[in-house]
Short mmCIF file of C-alpha atoms and ligand atoms in Angstrom, two decimals:
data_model
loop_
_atom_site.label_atom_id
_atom_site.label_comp_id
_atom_site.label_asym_id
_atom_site.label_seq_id
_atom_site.Cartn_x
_atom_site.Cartn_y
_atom_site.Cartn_z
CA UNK Q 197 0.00 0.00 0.00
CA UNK Q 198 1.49 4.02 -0.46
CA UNK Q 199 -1.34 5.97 1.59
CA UNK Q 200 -2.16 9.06 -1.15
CA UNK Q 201 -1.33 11.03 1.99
CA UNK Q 202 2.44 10.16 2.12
CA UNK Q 203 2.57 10.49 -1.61
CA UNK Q 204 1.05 14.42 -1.45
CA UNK Q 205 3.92 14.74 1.06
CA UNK Q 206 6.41 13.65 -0.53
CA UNK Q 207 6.08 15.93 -3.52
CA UNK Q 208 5.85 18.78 -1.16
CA UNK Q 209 8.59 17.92 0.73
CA UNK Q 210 10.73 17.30 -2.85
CA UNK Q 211 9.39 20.97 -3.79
CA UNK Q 212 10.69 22.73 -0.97
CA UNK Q 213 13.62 21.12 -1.35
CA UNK Q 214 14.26 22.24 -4.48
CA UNK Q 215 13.63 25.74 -3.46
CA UNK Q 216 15.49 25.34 -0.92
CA UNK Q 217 18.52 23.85 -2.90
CA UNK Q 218 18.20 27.10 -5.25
CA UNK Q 219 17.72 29.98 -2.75
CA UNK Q 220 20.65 28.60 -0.53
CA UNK Q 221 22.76 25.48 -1.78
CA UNK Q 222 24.52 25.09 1.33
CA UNK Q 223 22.50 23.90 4.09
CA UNK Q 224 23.29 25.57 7.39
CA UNK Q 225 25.23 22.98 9.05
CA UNK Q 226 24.50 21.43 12.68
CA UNK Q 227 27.30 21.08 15.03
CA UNK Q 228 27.78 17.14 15.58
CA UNK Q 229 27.63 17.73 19.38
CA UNK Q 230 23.66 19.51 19.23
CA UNK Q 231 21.92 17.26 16.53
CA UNK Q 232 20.34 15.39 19.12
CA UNK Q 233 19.20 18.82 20.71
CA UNK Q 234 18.49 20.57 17.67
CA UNK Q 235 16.43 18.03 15.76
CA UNK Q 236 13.23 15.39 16.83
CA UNK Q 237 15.46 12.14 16.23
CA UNK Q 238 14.26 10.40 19.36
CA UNK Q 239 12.52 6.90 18.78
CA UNK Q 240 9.93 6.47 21.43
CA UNK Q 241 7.46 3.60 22.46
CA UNK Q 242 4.40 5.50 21.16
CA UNK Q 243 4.13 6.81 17.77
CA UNK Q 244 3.54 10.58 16.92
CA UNK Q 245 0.75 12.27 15.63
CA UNK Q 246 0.68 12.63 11.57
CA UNK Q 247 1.58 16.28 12.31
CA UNK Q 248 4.47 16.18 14.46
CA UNK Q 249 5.75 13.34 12.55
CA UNK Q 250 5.75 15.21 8.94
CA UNK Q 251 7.31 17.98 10.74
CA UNK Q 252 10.10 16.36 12.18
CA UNK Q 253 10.27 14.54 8.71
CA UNK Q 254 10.18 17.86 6.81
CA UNK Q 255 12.65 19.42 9.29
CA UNK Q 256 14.88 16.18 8.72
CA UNK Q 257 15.38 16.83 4.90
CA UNK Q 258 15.71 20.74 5.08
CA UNK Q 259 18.71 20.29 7.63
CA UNK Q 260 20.59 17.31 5.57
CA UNK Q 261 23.31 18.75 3.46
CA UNK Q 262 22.35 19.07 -0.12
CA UNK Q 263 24.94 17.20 -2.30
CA UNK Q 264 23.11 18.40 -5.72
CA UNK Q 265 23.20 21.73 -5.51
CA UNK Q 266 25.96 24.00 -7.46
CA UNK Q 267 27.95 24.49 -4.66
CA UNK Q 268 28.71 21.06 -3.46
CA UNK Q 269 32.16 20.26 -5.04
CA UNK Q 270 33.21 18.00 -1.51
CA UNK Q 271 32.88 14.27 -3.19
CA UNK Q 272 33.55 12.20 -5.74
CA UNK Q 273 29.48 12.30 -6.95
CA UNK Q 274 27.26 15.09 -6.71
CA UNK Q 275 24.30 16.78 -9.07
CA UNK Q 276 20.46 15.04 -9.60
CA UNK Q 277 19.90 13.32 -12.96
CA UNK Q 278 15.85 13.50 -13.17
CA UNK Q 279 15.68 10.13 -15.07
CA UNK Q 280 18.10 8.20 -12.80
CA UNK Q 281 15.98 9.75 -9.72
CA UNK Q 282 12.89 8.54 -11.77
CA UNK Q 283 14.19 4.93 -11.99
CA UNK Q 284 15.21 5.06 -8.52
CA UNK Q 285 11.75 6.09 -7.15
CA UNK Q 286 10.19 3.03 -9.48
CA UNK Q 287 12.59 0.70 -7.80
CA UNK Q 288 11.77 1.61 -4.38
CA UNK Q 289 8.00 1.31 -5.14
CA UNK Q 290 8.39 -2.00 -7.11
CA UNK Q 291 10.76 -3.25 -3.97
CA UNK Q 292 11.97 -6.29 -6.14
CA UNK Q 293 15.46 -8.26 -5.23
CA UNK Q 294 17.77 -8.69 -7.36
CA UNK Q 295 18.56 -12.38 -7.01
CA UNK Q 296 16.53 -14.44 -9.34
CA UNK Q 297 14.40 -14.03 -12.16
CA UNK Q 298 11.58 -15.30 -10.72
CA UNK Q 299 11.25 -12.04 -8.25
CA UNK Q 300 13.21 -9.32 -10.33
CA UNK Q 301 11.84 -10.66 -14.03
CA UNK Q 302 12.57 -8.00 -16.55
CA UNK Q 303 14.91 -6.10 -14.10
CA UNK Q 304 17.28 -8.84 -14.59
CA UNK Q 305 17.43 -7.95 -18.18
CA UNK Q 306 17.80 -4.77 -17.22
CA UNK Q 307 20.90 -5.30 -14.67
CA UNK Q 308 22.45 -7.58 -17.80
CA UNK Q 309 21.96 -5.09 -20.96
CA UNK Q 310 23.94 -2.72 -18.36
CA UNK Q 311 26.36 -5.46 -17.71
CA UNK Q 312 27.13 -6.25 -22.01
CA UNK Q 313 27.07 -2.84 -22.66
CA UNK Q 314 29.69 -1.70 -20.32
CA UNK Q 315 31.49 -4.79 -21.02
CA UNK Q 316 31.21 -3.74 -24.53
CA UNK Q 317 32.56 -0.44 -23.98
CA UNK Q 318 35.93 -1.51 -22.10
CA UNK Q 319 36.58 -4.72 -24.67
CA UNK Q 320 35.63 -7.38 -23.19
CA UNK Q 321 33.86 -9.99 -25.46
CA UNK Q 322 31.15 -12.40 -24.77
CA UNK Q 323 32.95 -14.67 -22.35
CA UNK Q 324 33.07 -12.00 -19.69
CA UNK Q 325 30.75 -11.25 -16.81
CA UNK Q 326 29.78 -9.35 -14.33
CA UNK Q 327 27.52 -7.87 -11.33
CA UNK Q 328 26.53 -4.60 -9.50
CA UNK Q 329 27.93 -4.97 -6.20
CA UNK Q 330 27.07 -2.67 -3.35
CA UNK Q 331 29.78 0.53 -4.25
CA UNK Q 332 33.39 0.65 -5.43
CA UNK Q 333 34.82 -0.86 -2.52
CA UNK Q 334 32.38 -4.14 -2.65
CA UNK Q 335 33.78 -3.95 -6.66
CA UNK Q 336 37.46 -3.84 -5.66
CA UNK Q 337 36.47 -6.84 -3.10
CA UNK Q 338 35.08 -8.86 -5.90
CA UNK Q 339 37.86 -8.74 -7.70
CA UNK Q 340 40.76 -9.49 -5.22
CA UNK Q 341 38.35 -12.31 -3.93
CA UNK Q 342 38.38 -14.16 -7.33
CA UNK Q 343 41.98 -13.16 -7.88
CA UNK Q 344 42.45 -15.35 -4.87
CA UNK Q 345 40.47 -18.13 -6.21
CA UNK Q 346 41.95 -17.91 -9.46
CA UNK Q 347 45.41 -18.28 -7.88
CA UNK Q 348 44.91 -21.05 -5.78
CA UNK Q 349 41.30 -22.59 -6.31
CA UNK Q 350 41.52 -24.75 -3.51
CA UNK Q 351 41.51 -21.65 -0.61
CA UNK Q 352 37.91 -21.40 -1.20
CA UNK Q 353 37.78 -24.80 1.05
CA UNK Q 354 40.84 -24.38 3.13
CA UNK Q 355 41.48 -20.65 3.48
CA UNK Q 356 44.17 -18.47 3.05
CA UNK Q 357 47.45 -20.35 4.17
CA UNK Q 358 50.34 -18.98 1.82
CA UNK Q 359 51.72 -15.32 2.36
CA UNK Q 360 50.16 -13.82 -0.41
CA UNK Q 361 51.10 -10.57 -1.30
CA UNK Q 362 48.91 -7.46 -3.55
CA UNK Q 363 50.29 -4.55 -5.33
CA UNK Q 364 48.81 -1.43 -5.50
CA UNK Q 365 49.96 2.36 -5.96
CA UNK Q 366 50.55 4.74 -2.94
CA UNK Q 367 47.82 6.76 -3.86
CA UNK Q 368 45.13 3.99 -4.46
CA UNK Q 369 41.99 3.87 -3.02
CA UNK Q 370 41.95 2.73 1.05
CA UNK Q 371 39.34 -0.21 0.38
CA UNK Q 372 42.41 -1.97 -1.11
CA UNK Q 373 43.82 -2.63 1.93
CA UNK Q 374 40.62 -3.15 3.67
CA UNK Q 375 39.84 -5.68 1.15
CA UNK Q 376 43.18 -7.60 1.89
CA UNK Q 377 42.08 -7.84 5.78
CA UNK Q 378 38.85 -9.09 4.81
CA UNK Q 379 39.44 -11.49 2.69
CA UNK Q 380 42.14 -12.88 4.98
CA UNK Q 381 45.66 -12.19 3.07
CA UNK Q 382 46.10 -9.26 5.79
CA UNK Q 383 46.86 -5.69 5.35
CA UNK Q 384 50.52 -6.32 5.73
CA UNK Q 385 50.66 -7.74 2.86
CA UNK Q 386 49.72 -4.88 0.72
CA UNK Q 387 52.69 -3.15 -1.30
CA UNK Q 388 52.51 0.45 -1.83
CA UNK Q 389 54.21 1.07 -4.58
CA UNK Q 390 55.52 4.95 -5.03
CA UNK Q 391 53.88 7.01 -7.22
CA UNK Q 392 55.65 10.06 -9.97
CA UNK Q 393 55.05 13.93 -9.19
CA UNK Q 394 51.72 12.83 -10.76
CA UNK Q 395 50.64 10.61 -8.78
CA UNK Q 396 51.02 7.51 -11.18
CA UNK Q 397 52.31 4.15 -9.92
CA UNK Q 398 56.10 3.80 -11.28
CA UNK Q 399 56.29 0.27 -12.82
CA UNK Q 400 59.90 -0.30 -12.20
CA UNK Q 401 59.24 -0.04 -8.82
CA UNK Q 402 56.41 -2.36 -8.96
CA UNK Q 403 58.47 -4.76 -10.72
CA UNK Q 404 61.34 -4.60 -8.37
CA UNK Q 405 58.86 -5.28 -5.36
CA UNK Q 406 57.27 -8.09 -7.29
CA UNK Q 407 60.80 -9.89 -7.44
CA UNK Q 408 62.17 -8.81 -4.33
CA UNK Q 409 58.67 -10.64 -2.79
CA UNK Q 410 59.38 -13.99 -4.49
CA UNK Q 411 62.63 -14.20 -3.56
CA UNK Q 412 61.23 -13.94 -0.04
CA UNK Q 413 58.92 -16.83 -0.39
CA UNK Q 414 56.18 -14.83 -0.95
CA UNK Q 415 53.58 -15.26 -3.69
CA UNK Q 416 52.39 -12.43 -5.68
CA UNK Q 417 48.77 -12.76 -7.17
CA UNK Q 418 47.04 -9.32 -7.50
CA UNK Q 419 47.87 -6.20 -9.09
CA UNK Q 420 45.46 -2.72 -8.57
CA UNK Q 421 45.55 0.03 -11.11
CA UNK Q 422 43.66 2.85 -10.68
CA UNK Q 423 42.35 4.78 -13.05
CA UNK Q 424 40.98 8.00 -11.25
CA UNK Q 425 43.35 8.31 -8.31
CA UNK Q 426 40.77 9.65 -5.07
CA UNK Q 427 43.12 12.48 -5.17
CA UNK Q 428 44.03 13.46 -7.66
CA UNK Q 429 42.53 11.96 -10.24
CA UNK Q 430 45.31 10.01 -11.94
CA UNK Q 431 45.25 7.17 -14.36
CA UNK Q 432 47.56 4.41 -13.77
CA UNK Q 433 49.44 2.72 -16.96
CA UNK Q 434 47.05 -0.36 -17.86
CA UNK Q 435 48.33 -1.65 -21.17
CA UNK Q 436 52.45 -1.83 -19.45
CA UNK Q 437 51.13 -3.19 -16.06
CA UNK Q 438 49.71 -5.87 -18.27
CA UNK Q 439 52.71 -6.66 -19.75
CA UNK Q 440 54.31 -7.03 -15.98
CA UNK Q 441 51.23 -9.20 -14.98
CA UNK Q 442 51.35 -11.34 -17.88
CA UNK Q 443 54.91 -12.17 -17.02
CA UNK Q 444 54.23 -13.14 -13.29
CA UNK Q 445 50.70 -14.63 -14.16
CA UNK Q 446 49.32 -11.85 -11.98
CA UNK Q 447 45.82 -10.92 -11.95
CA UNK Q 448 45.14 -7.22 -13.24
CA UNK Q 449 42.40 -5.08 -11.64
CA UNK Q 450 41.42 -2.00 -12.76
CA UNK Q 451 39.61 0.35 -10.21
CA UNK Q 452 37.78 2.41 -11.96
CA UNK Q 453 35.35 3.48 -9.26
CA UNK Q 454 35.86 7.34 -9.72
CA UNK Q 455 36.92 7.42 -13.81
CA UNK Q 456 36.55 4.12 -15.16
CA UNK Q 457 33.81 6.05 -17.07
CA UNK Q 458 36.02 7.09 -19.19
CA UNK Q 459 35.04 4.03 -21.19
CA UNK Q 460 32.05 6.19 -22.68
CA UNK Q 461 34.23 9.09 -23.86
CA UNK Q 462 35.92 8.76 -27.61
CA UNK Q 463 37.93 11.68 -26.49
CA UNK Q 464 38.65 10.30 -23.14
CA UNK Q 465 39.38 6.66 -23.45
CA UNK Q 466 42.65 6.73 -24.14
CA UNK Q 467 42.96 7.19 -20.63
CA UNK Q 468 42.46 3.47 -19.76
CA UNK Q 469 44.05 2.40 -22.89
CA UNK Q 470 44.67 -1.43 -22.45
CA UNK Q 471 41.56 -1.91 -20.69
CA UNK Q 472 40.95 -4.86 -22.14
CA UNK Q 473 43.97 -7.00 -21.14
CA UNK Q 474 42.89 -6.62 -17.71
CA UNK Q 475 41.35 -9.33 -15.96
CA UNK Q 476 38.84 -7.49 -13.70
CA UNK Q 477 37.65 -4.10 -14.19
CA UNK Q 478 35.14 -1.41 -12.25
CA UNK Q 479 33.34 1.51 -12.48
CA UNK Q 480 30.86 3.79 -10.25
CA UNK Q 481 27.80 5.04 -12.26
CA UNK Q 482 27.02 7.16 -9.12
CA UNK Q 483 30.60 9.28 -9.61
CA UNK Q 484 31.02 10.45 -13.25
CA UNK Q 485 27.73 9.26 -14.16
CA UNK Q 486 25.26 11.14 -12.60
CA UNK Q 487 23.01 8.15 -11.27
CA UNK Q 488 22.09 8.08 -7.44
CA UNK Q 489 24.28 5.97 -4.93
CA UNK Q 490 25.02 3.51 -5.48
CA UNK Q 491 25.59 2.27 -8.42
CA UNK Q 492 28.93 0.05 -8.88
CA UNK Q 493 29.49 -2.16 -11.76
CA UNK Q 494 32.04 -5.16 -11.66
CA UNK Q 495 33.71 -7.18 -14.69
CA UNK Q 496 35.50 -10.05 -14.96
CA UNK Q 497 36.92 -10.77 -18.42
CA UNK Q 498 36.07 -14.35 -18.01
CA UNK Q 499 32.50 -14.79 -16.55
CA UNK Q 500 33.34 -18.13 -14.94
CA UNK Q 501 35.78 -17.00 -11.99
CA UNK Q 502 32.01 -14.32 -10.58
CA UNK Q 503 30.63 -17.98 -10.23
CA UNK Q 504 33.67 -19.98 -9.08
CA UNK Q 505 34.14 -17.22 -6.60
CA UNK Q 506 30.40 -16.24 -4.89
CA UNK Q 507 27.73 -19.35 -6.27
CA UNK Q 508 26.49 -21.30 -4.11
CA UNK Q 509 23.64 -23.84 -3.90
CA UNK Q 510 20.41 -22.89 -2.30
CA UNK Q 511 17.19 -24.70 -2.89
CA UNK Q 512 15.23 -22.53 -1.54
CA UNK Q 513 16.12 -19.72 -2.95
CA UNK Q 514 17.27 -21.21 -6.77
CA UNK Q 515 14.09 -22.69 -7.97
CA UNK Q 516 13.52 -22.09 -11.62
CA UNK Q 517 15.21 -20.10 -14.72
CA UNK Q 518 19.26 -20.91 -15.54
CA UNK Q 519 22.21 -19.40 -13.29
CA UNK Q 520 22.69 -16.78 -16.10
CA UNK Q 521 19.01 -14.94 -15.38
CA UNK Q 522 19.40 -15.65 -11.38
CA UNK Q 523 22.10 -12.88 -10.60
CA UNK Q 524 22.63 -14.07 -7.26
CA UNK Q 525 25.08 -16.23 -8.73
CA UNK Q 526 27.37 -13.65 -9.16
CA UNK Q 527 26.94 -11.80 -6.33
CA UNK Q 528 27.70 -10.98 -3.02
CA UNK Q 529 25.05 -10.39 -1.09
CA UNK Q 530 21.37 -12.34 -0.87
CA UNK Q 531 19.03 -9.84 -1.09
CA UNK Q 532 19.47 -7.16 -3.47
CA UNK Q 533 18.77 -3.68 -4.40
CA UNK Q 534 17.88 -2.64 -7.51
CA UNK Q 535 20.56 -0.86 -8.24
CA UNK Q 536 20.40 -1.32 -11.92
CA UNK Q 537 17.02 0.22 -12.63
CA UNK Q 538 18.34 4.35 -12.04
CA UNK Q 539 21.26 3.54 -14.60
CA UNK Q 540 19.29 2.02 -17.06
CA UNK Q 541 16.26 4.89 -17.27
CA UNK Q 542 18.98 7.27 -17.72
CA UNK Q 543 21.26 5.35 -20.30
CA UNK Q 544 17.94 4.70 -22.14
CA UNK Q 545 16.65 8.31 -22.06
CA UNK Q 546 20.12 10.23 -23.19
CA UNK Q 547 21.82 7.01 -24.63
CA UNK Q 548 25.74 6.53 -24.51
CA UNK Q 549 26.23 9.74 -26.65
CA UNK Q 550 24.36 11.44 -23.54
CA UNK Q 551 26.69 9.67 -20.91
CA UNK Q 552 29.59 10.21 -23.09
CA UNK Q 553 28.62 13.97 -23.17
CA UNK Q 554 28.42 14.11 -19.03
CA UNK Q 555 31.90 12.82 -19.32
CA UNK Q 556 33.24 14.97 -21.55
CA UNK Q 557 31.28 18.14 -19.93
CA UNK Q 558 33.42 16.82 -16.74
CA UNK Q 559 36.68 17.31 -18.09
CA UNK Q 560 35.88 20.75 -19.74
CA UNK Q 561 34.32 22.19 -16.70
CA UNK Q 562 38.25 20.88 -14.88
CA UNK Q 563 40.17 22.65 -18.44
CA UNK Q 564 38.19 25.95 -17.01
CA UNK Q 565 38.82 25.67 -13.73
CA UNK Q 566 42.01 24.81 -14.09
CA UNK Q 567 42.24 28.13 -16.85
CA UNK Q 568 40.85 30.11 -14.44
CA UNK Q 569 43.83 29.42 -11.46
CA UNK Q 570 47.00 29.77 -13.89
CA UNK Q 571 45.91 33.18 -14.96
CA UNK Q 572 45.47 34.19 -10.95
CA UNK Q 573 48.41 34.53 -9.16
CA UNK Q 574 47.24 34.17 -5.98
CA UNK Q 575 46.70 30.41 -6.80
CA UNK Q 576 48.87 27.48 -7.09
CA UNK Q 577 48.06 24.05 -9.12
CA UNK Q 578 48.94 21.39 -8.14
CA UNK Q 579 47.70 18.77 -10.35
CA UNK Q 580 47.24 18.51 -14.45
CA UNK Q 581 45.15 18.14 -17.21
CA UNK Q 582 42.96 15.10 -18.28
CA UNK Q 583 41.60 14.89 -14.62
CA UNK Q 584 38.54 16.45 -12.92
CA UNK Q 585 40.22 16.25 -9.35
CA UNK Q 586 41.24 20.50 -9.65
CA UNK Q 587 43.55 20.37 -6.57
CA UNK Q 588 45.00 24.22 -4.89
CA UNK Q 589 45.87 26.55 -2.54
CA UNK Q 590 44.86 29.69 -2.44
CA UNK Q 591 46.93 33.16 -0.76
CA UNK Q 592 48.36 29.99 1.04
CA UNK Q 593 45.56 29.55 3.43
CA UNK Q 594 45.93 25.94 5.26
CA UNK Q 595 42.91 24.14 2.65
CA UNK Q 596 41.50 22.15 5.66
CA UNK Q 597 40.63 25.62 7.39
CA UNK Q 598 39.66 27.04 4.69
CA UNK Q 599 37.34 24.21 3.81
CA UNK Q 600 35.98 23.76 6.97
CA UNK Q 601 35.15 27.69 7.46
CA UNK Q 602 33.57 27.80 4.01
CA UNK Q 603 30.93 24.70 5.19
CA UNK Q 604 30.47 26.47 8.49
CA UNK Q 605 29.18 29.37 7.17
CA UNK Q 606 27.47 27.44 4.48
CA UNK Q 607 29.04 28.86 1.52
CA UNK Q 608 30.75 26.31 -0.15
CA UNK Q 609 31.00 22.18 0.61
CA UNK Q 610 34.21 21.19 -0.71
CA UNK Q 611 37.28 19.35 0.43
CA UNK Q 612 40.82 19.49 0.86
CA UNK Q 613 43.60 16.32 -0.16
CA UNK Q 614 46.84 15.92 0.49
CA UNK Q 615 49.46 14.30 -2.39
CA UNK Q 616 53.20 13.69 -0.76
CA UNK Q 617 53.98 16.65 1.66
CA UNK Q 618 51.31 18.84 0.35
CA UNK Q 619 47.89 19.85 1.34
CA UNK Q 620 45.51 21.54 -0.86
CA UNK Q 621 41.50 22.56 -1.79
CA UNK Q 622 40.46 19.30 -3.90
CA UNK Q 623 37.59 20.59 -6.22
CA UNK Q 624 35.52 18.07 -8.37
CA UNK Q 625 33.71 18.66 -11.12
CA UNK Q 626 32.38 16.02 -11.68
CA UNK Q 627 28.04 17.59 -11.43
CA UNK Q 628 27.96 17.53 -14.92
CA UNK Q 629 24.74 19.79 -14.56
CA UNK Q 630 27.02 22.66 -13.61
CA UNK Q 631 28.00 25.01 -16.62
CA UNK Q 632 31.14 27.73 -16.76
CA UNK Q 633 29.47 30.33 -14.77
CA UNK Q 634 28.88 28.00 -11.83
CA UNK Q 635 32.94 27.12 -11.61
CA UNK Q 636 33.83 30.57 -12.01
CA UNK Q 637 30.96 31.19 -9.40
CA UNK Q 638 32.78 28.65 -7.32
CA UNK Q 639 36.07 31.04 -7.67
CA UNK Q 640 34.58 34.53 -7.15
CA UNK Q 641 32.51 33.34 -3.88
CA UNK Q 642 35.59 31.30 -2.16
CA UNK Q 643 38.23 34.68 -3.41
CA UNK Q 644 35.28 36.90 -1.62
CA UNK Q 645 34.61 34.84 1.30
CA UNK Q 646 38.51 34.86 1.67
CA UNK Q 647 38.30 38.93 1.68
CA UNK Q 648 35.70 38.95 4.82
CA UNK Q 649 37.28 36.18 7.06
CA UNK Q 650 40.87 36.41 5.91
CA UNK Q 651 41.85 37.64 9.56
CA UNK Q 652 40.35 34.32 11.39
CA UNK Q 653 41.49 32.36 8.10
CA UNK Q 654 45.51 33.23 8.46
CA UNK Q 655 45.16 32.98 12.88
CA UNK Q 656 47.85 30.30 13.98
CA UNK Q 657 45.33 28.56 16.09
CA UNK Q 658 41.96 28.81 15.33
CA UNK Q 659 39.64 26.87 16.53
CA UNK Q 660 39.09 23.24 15.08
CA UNK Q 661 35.78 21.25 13.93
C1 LIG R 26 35.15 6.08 -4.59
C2 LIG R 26 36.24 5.14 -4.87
C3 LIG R 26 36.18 3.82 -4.40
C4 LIG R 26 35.12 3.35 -3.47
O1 LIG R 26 33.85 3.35 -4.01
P1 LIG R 26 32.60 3.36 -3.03
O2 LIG R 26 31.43 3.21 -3.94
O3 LIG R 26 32.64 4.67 -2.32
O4 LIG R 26 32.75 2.21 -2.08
C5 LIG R 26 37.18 2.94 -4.77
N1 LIG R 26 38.19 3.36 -5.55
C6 LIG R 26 38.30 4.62 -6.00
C7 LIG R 26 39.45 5.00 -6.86
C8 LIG R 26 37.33 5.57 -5.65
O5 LIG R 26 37.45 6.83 -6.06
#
């Protein structure tokens, strides 16, 4: 049942949101330490009246910061695509899991047209596979998982029992590591390997630690690229790492969680050039393209090592249609979102010329931003083209107090890195609703907000949180 009553509210609610989101982008913040004070959280033993409880509800939204709006720059996702929010809404009324076809019906074709296509688009051919997992870091767990498997089939039954080691750049994502605790090779067995002045994993290095290892004892069986560094934004050599992988029979991931999408971009795909040759490969559609979290896709170039790695048998669950239309095969969880449904209504309404065109739109909106700091003096650049990460300082302000005094007045929500021994505003421009004006916007209200508060701004200890 949806009560016609809830429904009316909700499109209220969603309307004075979006007048909210225009009239002031930046929702005043709460202080951690007086949410509980400041808003009616409490869960009690009775229930509330209908019109205490839409006010608190209505209260609830109007205080949550507002990550679509043209000032939120602070994560790797951000902006509202009205046809992934359409799917989205569908999903959550249809309430269907994603595990067999006898619950999900069509949305399982819809989960697997995703799945070809993207496969498609990176060069795998019809032997590959794949899943939406729940986000980038479940994606990245996949693949080390049936990396594992694939290097030793029988740890599946026995567990982990050699000392396995992964390789992975110093500036890859931290779910790496995670992943390597998890999945019981341990975090110490995780080799950083240094990165250039841009932040790109240095292959000689990687080679020397792969040798050095095995003349330890140790065994070598995963290797992460990253193409999108969380930083900034840096694409990792694929084709040459898959030369060094080939040698060693190591498996190749790509992490494409932040610009895997890439894939959709003519102008742009030479960034993951190689793709192919990899053995595993992700992207987020809830970074670069648009759709509401989450929305993480995994590949393997051979389908068979998804179900080596995460079938099982379960009557009850498995009881008609093949393993190829009953996705919880491949997956990771039991019950399942439908996370596929919010892609797909936006791939079909704008098509992959549309997606490619929010990638593209990315990387110009970055060229201007970028334009915009070399011809200021007062700013320094610290990273380079072909990457939407725009990381600076500006008038040498430390960027976490700048950052945090821009969300605390609610001008601005963005976020500060660090790369090496440096420390700087990370801005991401990746809401590819957001046109010129609104970066140069971005400039002019952080340059004036510096003029007013430049006193408290430059203070040697100012007040933290
Ligand atoms: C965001 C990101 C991840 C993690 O993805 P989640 O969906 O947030 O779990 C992994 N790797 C990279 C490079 C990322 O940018």
């Amino acid at each position: 049942m949806m009560n016609q009553n809830d429904l009316d509210r909700f499109q209220s609610i969603v309307k004075q949101l979006l007048e909210a989101e225009n009239k002031e982008p930046v929702a005043q913040p709460i202080q951690a330490e007086s949410l509980f004070e400041t808003l009616d959280l409490k869960l009690e033993d009775e229930g509330t009246s209908d019109d205490v409880f839409y006010n608190s509800l209505e209260k609830l939204v109007m205080n949550t910061p507002r990550t679509a709006t043209k000032q939120f720059f602070n994560q790797l996702f951000g902006g509202r695509k009205s046809k992934a929010v359409l799917g989205d809404l569908l999903a959550v009324m249809l309430n269907n899991s994603m595990y067999t076809y006898k619950v999900a019906g069509p949305m399982v074709g819809v989960e697997k047209e995703i799945l070809r296509r993207t496969a498609e688009l990176v060069g795998y051919d019809q032997y590959s596979g794949g899943t939406i997992a729940p986000g980038g870091s479940m994606s990245n767990f996949m693949a080390m998982v049936m990396a594992r498997d694939a290097f030793e089939s029988n740890i599946r039954y026995d567990g982990v029992s050699n000392k396995m080691t992964i390789y992975t750049s110093a500036d890859c994502h931290y779910s790496i590591e995670k992943n390597a605790a998890m999945m019981g090779v341990g975090r110490k067995q995780v080799r950083y390997i240094p990165t250039n002045e841009h932040g790109i994993m240095m292959l000689a290095e990687l080679e020397k630690q792969i040798e050095k290892d095995i003349a330890e004892g140790f065994q070598p069986f995963f290797v992460n690229v990253t193409a999108g560094t969380t930083v900034l934004g840096s694409f990792d050599p694929i084709e040459e790492t898959a030369e060094i992988c080939k040698k060693y029979k190591l498996w190749l991931h790509v992490d494409g969680a932040y610009c895997g999408a890439v894939i959709f971009s003519k102008e742009y795909k030479h960034l993951v050039k190689g793709a192919e040759k990899a053995d595993s490969f992700s992207v987020n559609a809830h970074k670069m393209l648009g759709t509401p979290l989450t929305c993480s896709i995994i590949l393997a170039k051979d389908k068979r090592y998804l179900s080596d790695s995460f079938s099982n048998d379960a009557r009850y669950l498995y009881q008609t249609d093949g393993d190829d239309y009953n996705l919880g095969k491949t997956s990771i969880q039991c019950g399942r979102r439908n996370d596929a449904l919010k892609f797909w209504t936006l791939w079909k309404s704008i098509g992959t010329k549309g997606l490619e065109q929010l990638v593209n739109h990315q990387f110009y909106l970055a060229d201007v931003a970028r334009d915009y700091i070399k011809q200021n003096k007062d700013y320094q650049l610290y990273s380079f083209d072909n990457s939407i990460s725009v990381c600076f300082n500006y008038k040498n302000i430390p960027a976490e107090k700048l950052c945090t005094a821009l969300y605390q007045h609610a001008e601005l929500m963005v976020g500060f890195g660090t790369f090496k021994t440096e420390e700087f505003v990370r801005f991401v421009t990746i809401n590819a609703d957001n046109k010129k004006e609104d970066i140069i916007n971005f400039f002019k209200t952080l340059e004036q907000f510096v003029e007013q508060h430049y006193a408290e701004l430059m203070e040697p200890q100012a007040a933290k949180t």
